[in-house]
Short mmCIF file of C-alpha atoms in Angstrom, two decimals:
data_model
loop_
_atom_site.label_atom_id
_atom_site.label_comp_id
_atom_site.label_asym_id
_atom_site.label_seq_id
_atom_site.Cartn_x
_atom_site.Cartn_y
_atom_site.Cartn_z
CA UNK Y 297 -2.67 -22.70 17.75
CA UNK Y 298 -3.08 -21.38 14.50
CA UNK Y 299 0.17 -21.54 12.63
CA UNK Y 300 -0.17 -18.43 10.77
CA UNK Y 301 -2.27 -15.98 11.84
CA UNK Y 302 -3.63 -13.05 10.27
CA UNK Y 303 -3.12 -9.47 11.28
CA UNK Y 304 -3.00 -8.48 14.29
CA UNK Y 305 -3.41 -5.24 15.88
CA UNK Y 306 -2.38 -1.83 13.47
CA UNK Y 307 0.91 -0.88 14.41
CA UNK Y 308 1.03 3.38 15.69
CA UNK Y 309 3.93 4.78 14.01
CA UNK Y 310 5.42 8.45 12.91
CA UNK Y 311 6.62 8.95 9.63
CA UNK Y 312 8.87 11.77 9.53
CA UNK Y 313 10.91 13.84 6.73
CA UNK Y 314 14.83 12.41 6.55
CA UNK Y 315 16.39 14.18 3.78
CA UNK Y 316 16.08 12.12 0.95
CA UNK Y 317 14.25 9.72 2.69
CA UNK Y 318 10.82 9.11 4.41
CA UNK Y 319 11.71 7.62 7.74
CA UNK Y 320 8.99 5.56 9.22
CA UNK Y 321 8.63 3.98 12.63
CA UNK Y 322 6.19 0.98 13.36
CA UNK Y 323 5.33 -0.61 16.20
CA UNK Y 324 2.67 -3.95 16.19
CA UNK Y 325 2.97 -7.59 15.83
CA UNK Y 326 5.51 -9.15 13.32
CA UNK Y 327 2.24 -10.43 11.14
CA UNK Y 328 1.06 -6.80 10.69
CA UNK Y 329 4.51 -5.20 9.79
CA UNK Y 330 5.38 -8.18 7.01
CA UNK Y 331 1.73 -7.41 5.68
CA UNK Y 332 2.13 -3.45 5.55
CA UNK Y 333 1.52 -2.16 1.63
CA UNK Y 334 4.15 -0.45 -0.50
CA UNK Y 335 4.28 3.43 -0.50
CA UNK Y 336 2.04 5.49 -2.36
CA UNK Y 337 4.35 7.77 -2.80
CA UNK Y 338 7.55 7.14 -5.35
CA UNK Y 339 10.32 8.19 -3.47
CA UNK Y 340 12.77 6.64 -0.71
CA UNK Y 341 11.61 5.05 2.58
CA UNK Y 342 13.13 3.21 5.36
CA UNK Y 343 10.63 1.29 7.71
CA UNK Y 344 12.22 0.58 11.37
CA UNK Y 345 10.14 -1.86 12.92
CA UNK Y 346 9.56 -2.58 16.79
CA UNK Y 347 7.68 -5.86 17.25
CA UNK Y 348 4.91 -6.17 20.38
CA UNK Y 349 5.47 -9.63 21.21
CA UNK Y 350 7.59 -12.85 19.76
CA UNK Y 351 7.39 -14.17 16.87
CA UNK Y 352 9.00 -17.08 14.45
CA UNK Y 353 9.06 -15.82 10.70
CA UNK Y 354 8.75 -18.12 8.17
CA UNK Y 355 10.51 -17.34 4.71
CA UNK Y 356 7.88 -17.67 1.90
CA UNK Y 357 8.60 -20.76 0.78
CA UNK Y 358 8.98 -22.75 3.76
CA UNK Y 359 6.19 -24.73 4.97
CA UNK Y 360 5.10 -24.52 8.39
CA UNK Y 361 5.61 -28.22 9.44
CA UNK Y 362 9.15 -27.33 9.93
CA UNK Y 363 7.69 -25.74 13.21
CA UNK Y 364 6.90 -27.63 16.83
CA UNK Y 365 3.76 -26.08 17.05
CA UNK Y 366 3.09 -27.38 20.73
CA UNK Y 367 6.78 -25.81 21.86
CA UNK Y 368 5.73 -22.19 20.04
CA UNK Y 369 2.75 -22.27 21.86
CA UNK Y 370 4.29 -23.21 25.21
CA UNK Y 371 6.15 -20.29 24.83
CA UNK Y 372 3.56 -17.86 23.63
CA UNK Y 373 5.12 -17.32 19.77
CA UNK Y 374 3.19 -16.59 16.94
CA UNK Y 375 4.14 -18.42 13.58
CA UNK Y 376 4.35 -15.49 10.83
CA UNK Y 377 4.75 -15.44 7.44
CA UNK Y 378 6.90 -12.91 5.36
CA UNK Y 379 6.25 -12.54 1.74
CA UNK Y 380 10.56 -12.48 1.01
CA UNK Y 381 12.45 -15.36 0.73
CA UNK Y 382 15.60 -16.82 3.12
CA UNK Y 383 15.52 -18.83 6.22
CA UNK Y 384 13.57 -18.45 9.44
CA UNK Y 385 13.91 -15.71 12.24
CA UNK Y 386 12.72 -15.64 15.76
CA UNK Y 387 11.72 -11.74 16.49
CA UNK Y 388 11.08 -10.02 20.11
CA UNK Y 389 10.62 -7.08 21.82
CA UNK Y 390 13.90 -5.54 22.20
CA UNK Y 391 15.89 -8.50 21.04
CA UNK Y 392 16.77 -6.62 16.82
CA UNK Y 393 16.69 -3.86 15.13
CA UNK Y 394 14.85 -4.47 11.75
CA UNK Y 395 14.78 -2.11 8.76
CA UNK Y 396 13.03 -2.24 5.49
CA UNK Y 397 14.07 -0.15 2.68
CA UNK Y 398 12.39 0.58 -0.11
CA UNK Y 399 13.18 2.42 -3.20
CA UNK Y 400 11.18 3.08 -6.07
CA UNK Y 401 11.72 1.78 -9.68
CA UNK Y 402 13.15 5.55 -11.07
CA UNK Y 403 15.81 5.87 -8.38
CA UNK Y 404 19.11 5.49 -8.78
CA UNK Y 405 19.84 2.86 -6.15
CA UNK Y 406 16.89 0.71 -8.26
CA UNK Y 407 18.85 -2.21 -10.08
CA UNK Y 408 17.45 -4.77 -12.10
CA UNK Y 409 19.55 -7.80 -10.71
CA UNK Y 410 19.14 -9.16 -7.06
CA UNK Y 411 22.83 -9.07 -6.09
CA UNK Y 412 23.73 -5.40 -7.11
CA UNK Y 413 20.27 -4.24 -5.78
CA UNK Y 414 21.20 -5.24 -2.51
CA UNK Y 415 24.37 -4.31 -2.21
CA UNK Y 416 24.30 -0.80 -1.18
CA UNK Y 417 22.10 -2.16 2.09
CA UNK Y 418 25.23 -4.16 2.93
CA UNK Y 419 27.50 -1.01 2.76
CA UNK Y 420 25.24 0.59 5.07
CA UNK Y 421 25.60 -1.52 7.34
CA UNK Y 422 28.66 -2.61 7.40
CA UNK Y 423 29.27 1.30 8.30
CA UNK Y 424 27.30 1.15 11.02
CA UNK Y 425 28.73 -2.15 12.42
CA UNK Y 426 31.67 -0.95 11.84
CA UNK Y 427 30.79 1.65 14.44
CA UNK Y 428 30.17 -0.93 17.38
CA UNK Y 429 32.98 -3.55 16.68
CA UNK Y 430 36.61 -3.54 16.33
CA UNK Y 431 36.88 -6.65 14.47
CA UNK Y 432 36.94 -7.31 10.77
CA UNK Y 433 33.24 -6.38 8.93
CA UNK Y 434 32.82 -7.60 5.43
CA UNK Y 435 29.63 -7.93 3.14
CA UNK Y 436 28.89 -10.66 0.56
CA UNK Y 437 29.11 -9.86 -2.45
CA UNK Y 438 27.47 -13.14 -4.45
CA UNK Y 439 24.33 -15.34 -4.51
CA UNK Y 440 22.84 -17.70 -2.04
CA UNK Y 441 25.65 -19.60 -0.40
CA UNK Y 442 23.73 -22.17 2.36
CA UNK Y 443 23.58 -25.84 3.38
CA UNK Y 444 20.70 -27.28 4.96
CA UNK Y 445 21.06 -25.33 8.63
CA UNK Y 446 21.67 -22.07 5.87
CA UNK Y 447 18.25 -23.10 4.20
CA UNK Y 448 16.28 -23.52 7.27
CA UNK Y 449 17.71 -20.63 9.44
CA UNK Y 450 18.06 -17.04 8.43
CA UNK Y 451 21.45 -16.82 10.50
CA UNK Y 452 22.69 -19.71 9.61
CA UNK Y 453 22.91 -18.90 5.75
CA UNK Y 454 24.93 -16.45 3.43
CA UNK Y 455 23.10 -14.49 0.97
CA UNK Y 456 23.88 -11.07 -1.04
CA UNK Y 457 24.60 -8.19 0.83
CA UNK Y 458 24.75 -9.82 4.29
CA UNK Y 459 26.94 -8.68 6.44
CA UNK Y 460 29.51 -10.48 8.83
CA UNK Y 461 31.85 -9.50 12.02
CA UNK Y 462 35.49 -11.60 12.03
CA UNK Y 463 33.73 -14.39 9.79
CA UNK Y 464 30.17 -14.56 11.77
CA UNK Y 465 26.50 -13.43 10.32
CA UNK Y 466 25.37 -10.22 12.41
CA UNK Y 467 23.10 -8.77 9.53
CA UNK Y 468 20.44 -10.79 7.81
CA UNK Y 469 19.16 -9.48 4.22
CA UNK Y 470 16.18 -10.62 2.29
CA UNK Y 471 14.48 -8.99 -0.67
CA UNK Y 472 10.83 -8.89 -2.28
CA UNK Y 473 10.70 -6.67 -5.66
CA UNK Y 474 7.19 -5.91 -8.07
CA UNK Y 475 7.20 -3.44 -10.88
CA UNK Y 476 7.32 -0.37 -9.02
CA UNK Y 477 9.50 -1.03 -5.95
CA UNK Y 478 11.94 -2.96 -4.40
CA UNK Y 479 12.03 -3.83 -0.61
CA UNK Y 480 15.20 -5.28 1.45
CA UNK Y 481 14.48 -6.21 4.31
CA UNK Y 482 17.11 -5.91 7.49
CA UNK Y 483 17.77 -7.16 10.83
CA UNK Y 484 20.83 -7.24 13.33
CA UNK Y 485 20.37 -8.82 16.79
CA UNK Y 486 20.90 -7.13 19.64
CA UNK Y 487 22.08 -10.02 21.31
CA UNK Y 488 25.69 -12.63 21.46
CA UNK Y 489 23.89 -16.04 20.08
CA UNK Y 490 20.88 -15.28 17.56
CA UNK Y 491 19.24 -18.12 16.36
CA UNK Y 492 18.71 -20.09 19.58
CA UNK Y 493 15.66 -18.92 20.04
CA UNK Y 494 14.33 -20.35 16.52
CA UNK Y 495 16.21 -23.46 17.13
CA UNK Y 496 14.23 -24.22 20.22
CA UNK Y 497 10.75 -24.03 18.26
CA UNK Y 498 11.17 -26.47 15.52
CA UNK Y 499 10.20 -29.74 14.70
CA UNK Y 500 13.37 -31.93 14.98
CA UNK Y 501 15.05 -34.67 17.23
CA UNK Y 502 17.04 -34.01 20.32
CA UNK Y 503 20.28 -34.76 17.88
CA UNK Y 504 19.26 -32.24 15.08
CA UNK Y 505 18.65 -30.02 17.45
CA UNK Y 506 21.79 -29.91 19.31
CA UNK Y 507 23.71 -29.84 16.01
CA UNK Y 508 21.85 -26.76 15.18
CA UNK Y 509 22.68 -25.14 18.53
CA UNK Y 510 26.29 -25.34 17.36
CA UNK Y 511 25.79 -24.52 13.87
CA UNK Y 512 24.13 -21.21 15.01
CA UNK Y 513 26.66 -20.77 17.77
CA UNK Y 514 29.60 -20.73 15.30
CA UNK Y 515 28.06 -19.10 12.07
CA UNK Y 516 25.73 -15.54 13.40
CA UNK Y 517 26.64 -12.97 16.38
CA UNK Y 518 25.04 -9.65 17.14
CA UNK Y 519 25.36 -6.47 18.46
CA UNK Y 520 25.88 -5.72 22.41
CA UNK Y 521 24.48 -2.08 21.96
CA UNK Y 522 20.69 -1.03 22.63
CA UNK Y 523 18.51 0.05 19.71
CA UNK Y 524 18.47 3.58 19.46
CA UNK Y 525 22.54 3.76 18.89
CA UNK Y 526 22.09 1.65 16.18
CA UNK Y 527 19.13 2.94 14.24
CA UNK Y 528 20.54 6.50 14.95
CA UNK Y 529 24.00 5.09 12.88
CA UNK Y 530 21.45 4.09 10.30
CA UNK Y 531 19.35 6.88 9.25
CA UNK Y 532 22.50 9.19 10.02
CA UNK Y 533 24.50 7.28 7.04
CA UNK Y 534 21.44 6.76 4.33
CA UNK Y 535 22.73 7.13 1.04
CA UNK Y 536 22.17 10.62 -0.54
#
């Protein structure tokens, strides 16, 4: 198995007008959507993604030994690559809903350091989970806060503009900026336990692994709602 593959087939996606924004929608492998290009265009987009089959995403600097390469092929995953930092994610058909946004350097939501550039993402959406849950939604408003589980595992971790139901990770936030752009990138699961998935795939004892069952258990939740509610909440409360 090759443990990170190149692209895979093109997604087929509509881009439509959204106010402000260009709202696209992709559909493909997770390889091809990390890969896809900036806009041409300077002005607002937001990318929702809908993956084809399951992947494991590696954060860009983690190497992909951390992976049990004979357990992701067993089970048919693909070992990805994104080009923005953070922990690793397991994606799947149905299983997230995963938005990049992307603003241009001459808009007003552009800020020059990481925290603040993020943090409008985490107001969005906490709105929106706010809209599913009755419990207590806050965002993070500081740096990287992780220990090793919050290193190796996207859900396990804190980092700015991440978003959390009664104390638990349900919204996962990385970021990838050049000159002209930046790029945050977005996921909530659709599911009670994220992570186990991603657990199950990696290279580690029978004793690391249980402990990161429960680590994942008790730090990230996710949404018990399909797709389309919450992607509807999204795009309906883009900033202006």
């Amino acid at each position: 198995m090759d443990a990170l593959p190149g692209l895979q087939a093109p997604s087929i996606g509509l881009t439509e007008a959204g106010g402000a924004w260009t709202v696209e929608h992709h559909h493909g492998s997770a390889a091809f959507l990390h890969r896809l290009d900036d806009p041409v265009r300077a002005r607002r987009v937001v990318r929702i993604f809908e993956v084809d089959s399951p992947a494991l995403v590696l954060g860009s600097a983690q190497p992909a030994d951390l992976v049990d390469l004979d357990r992701a092929d067993a089970a048919g995953v693909a070992i990805v690559r994104r080009r923005s930092g953070g922990g690793l994610v397991f994606v799947a058909t149905g299983r997230q809903v995963w938005a990049d946004l992307l603003v241009p350097r001459d808009d007003r939501l552009w800020d020059d350091d990481v925290v603040r550039a993020a943090a409008w993402v985490g107001r969005l959406w906490a709105t929106v989970i706010g809209s599913f849950t009755t419990e207590p939604v806050t965002v993070h408003g500081g740096g990287m806060v992780a220990d090793c589980w919050g290193r190796l595992l996207c859900f396990a971790g804190t980092g700015p503009a991440e978003v959390f139901v009664a104390g638990r990770k349900i919204v996962g936030v990385s970021q990838r900026r050049s000159r002209s752009w930046i790029r945050v990138q977005s996921m909530t699961p659709l599911r009670a336990a994220p992570g186990l998935d991603a657990v199950e795939l990696l290279a580690l004892s029978e004793v690391e692994r249980a402990e990161a069952r429960s680590v994942t258990a008790a730090r990230a939740t996710g949404l018990r709602t399909g797709a389309d509610a919450v992607v509807e909440s999204l795009l309906a409360n883009l900033p202006h």
